[in-house]
Short mmCIF file of C-alpha atoms in Angstrom, two decimals:
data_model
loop_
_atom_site.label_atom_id
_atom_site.label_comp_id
_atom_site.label_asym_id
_atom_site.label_seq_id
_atom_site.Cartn_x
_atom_site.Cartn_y
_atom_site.Cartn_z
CA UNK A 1 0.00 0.00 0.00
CA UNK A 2 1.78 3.66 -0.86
CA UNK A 3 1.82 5.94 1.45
CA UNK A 4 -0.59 8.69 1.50
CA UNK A 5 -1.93 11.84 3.32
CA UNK A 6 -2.64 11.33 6.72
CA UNK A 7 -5.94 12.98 6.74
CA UNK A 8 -6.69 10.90 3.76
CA UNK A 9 -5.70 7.53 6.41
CA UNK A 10 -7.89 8.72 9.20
CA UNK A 11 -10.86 9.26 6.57
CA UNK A 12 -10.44 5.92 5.05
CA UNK A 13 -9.94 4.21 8.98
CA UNK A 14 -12.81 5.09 9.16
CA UNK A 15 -12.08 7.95 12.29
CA UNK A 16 -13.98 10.78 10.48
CA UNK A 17 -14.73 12.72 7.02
CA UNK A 18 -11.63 13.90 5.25
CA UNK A 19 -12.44 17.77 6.66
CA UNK A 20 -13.44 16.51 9.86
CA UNK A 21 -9.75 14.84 10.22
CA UNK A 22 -7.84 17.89 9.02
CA UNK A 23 -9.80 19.31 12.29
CA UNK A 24 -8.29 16.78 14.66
CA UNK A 25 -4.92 16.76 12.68
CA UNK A 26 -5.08 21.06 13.41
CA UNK A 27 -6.06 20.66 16.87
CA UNK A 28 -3.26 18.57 17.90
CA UNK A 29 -5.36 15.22 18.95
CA UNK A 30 -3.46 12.99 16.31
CA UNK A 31 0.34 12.13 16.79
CA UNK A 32 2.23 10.26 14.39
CA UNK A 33 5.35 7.66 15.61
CA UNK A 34 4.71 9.28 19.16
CA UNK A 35 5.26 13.42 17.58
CA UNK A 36 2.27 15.56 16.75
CA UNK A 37 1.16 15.14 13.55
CA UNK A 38 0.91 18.29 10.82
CA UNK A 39 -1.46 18.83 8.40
CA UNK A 40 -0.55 17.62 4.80
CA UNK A 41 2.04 15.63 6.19
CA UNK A 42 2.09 11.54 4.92
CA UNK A 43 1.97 8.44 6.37
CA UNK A 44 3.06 4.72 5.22
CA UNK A 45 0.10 2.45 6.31
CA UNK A 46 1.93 -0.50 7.03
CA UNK A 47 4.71 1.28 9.07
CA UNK A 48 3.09 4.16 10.71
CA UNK A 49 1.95 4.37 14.42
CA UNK A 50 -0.63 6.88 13.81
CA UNK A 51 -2.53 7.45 17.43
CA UNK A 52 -5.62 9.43 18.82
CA UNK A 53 -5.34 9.52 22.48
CA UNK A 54 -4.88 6.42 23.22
CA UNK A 55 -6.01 4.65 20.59
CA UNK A 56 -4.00 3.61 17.77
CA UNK A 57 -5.54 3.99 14.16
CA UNK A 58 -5.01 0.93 11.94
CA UNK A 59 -6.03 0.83 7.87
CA UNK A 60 -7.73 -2.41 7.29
CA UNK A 61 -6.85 -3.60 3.30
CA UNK A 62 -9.52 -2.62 1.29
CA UNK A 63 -12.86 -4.49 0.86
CA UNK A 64 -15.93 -3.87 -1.13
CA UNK A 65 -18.85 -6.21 -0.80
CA UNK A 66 -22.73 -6.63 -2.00
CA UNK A 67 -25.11 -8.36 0.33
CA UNK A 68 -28.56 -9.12 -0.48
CA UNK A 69 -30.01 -8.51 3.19
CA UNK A 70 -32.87 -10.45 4.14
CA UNK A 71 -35.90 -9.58 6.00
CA UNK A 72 -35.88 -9.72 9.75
CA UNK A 73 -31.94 -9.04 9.84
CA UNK A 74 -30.85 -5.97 11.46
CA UNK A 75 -28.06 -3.44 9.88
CA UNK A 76 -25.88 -2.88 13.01
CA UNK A 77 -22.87 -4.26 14.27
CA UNK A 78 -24.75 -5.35 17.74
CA UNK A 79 -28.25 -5.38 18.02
CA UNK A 80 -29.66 -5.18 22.07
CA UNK A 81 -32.37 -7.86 20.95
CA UNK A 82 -29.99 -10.42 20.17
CA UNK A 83 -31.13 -10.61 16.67
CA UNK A 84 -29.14 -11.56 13.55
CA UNK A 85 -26.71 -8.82 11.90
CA UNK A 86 -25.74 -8.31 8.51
CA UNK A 87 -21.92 -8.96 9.99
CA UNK A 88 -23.31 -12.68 10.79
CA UNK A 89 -23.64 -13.08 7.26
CA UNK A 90 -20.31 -12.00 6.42
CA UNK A 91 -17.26 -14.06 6.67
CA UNK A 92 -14.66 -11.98 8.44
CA UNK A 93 -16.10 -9.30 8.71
CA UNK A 94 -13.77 -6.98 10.59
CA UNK A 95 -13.52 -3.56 9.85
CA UNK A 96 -16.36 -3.47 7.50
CA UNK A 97 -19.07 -0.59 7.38
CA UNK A 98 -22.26 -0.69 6.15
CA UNK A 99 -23.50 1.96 3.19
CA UNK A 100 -26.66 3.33 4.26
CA UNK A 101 -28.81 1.32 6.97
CA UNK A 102 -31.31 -0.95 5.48
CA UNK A 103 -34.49 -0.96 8.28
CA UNK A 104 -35.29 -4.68 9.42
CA UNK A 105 -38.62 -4.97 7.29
CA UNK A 106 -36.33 -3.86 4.07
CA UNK A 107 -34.42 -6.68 1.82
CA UNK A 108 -32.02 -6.06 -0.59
CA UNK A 109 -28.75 -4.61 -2.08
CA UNK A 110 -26.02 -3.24 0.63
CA UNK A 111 -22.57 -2.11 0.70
CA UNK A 112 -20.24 -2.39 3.05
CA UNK A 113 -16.83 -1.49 2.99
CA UNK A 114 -13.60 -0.67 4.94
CA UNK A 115 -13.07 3.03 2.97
CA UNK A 116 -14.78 4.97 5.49
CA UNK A 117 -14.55 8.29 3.37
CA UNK A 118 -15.96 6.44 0.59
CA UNK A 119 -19.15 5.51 2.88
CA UNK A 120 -19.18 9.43 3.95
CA UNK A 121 -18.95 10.74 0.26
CA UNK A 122 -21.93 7.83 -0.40
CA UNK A 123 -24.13 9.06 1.42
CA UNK A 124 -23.48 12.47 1.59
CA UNK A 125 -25.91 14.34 -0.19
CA UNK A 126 -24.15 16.35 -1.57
CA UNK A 127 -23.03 13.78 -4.21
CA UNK A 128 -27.07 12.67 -4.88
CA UNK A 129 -25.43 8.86 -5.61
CA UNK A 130 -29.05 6.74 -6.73
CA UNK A 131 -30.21 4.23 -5.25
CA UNK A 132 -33.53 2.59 -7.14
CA UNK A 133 -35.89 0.32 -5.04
CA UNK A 134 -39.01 -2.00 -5.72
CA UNK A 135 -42.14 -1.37 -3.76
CA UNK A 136 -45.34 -3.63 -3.36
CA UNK A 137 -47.86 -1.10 -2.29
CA UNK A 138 -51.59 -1.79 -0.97
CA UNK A 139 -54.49 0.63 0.12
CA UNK A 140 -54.19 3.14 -2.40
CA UNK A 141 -55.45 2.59 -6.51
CA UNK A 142 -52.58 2.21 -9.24
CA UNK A 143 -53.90 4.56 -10.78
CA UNK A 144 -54.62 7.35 -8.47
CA UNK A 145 -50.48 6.34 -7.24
CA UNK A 146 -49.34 6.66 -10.46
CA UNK A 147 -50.35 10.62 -10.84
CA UNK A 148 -49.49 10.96 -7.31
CA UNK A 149 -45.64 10.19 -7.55
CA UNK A 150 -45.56 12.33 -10.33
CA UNK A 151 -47.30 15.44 -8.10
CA UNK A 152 -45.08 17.03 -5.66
CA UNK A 153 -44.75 15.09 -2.34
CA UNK A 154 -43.26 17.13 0.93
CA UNK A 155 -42.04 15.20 3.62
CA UNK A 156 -40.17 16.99 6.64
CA UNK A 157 -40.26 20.50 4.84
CA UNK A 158 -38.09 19.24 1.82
CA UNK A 159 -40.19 17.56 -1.43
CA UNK A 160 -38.81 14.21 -2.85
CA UNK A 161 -37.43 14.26 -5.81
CA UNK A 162 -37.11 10.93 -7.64
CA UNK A 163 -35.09 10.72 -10.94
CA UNK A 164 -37.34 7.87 -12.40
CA UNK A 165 -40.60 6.48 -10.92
CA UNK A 166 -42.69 3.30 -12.92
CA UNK A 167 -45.91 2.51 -11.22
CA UNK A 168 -47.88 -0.87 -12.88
CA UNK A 169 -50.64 -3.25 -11.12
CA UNK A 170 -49.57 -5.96 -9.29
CA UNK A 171 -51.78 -8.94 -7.93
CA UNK A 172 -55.06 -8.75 -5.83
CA UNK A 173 -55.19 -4.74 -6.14
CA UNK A 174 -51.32 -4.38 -5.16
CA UNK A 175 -49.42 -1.62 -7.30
CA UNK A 176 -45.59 -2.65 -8.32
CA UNK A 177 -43.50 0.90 -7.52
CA UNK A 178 -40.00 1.27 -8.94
CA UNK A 179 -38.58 4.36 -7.80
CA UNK A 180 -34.77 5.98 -7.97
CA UNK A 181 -34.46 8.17 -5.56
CA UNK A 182 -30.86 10.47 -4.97
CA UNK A 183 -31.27 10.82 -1.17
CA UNK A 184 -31.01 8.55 1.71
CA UNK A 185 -33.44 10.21 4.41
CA UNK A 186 -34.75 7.39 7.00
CA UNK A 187 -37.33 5.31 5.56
CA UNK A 188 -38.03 7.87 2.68
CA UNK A 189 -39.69 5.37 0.29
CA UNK A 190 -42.01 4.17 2.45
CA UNK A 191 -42.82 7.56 4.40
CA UNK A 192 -43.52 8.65 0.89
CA UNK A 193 -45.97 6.00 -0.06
CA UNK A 194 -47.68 6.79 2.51
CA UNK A 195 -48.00 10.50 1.87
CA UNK A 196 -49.52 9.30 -1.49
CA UNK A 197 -52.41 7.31 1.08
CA UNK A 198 -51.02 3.41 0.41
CA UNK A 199 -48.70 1.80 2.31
CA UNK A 200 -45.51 -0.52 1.63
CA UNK A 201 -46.22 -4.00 2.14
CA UNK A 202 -42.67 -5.30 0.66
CA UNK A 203 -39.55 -3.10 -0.39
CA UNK A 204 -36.21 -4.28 -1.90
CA UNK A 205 -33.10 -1.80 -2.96
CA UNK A 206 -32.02 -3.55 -6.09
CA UNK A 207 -29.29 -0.96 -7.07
CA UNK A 208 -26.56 1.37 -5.00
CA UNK A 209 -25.16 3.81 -7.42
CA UNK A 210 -23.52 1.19 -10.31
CA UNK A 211 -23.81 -1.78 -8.35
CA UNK A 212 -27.00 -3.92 -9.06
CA UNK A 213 -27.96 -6.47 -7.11
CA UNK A 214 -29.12 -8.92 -9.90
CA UNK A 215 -29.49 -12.49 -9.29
CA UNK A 216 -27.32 -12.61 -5.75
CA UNK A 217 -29.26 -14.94 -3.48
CA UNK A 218 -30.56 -13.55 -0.33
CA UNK A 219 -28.44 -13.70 2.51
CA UNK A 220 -25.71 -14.28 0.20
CA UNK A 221 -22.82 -12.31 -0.40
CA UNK A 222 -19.81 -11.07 -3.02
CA UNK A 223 -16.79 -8.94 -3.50
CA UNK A 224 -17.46 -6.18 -6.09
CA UNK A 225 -15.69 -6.30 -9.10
CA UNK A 226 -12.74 -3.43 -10.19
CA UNK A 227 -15.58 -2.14 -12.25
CA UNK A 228 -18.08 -1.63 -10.20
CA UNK A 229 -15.12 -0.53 -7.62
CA UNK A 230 -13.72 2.21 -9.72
CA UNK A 231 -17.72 3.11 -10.63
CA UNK A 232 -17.99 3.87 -6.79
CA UNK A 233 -15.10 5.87 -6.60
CA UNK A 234 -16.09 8.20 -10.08
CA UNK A 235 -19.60 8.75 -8.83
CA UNK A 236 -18.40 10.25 -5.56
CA UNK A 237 -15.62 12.30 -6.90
CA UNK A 238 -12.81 10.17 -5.88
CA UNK A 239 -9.98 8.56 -7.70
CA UNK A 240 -9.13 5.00 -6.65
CA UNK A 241 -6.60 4.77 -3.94
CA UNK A 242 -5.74 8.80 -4.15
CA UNK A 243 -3.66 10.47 -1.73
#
């Protein structure tokens, strides 16, 4: 691994943003080999002691994966009720972060990764990366939700904005909702079904930026592949591996 910046290490450690570690690196909390570290300054991964109080700051080796999470698991590293994790899934899983929290009811496509600037940048949004789900919707007419999601829905002071919507019938007076949305506010697909009167019976995420989830099995896993890697890294403004 070359050496790069140490604000740049911290970031992808997973400590903080990128601007948020130039902070700590300023205000003298970070020490590098035992001296206080200076902003700009670099850092070999493999050789540097890089500290924060107490704690020392290690760079796990880079990971992408894609999980297909399935219902009733829980997207946190240790849940209080004991119940299965997305990390239970995951063979050796150390050091991995999750890419925006799936909620237990929600199946589907999600990241996780050891770049923690990467997951900042990802769901930042200032960088509007897509992410498309599949709704089955009951209690409202397909119909009457199809010119709804086209009419301008508020939620929290700040209308949703999706980049494609496709609303067709499903079975026993269900509606099928694809929608692409550029914004990861808590439980924003279903809140906004039910600002349009119907209410999410099932919801997937089928696609995070360029990474689909296709035919992966649930509860299965995979690495990504360089593509959809350096994908990632263009859509949030980042080169791969840059200092």
């Amino acid at each position: 691994m070359p050496p790069m910046r140490l604000q740049r290490f911290l970031a992808r450690a997973g400590v903080a943003s990128r601007r948020q570690a130039e902070l700590l690196i300023t205000e003298g909390k970070v020490r590098v080999d035992g001296k206080p570290a200076e902003l700009g300054m670099s850092v070999d991964p493999q050789k540097a002691r890089v500290t924060i109080g107490k704690k020392v700051i290690k760079l796990a080796e880079r990971r992408w994966i894609a999980l297909n999470k399935p219902m009733g698991v829980v997207t946190t590293a240790d849940d209080e009720e004991g119940r299965k994790t997305v990390f239970d899934l995951i063979k050796e899983s150390n050091g991995l972060t999750y890419v925006g929290r799936l909620d237990v009811a929600t199946t589907g496509l999600l990241l996780l990764t050891t770049d923690g600037e990467a997951v900042h940048r990802l769901t930042h949004p200032k960088y509007r990366v897509p992410r498309s789900y599949i709704a089955l919707v009951h209690g409202v007419d397909t119909a009457v939700l199809d010119q709804r999601s086209k009419e301008k829905v508020v939620i929290e002071g700040r209308p949703v904005v999706p980049s494609r919507v496709r609303v067709r019938p499903g079975k026993d007076g269900r509606s099928v909702l694809e929608v692409t949305l550029s914004e990861g506010r808590n439980r924003i697909v279903r809140r906004w079904v039910e600002e349009m009167g119907g209410k999410v019976e099932r919801l997937a995420r089928v696609s995070y930026g360029p990474v689909r989830l296709d035919d992966l099995p649930s509860g299965h896993w995979r690495p990504l592949t360089p593509q959809e890697e350096r994908g990632i890294y263009k859509a949030i403004g980042m080169k791969d591996e840059e200092d």
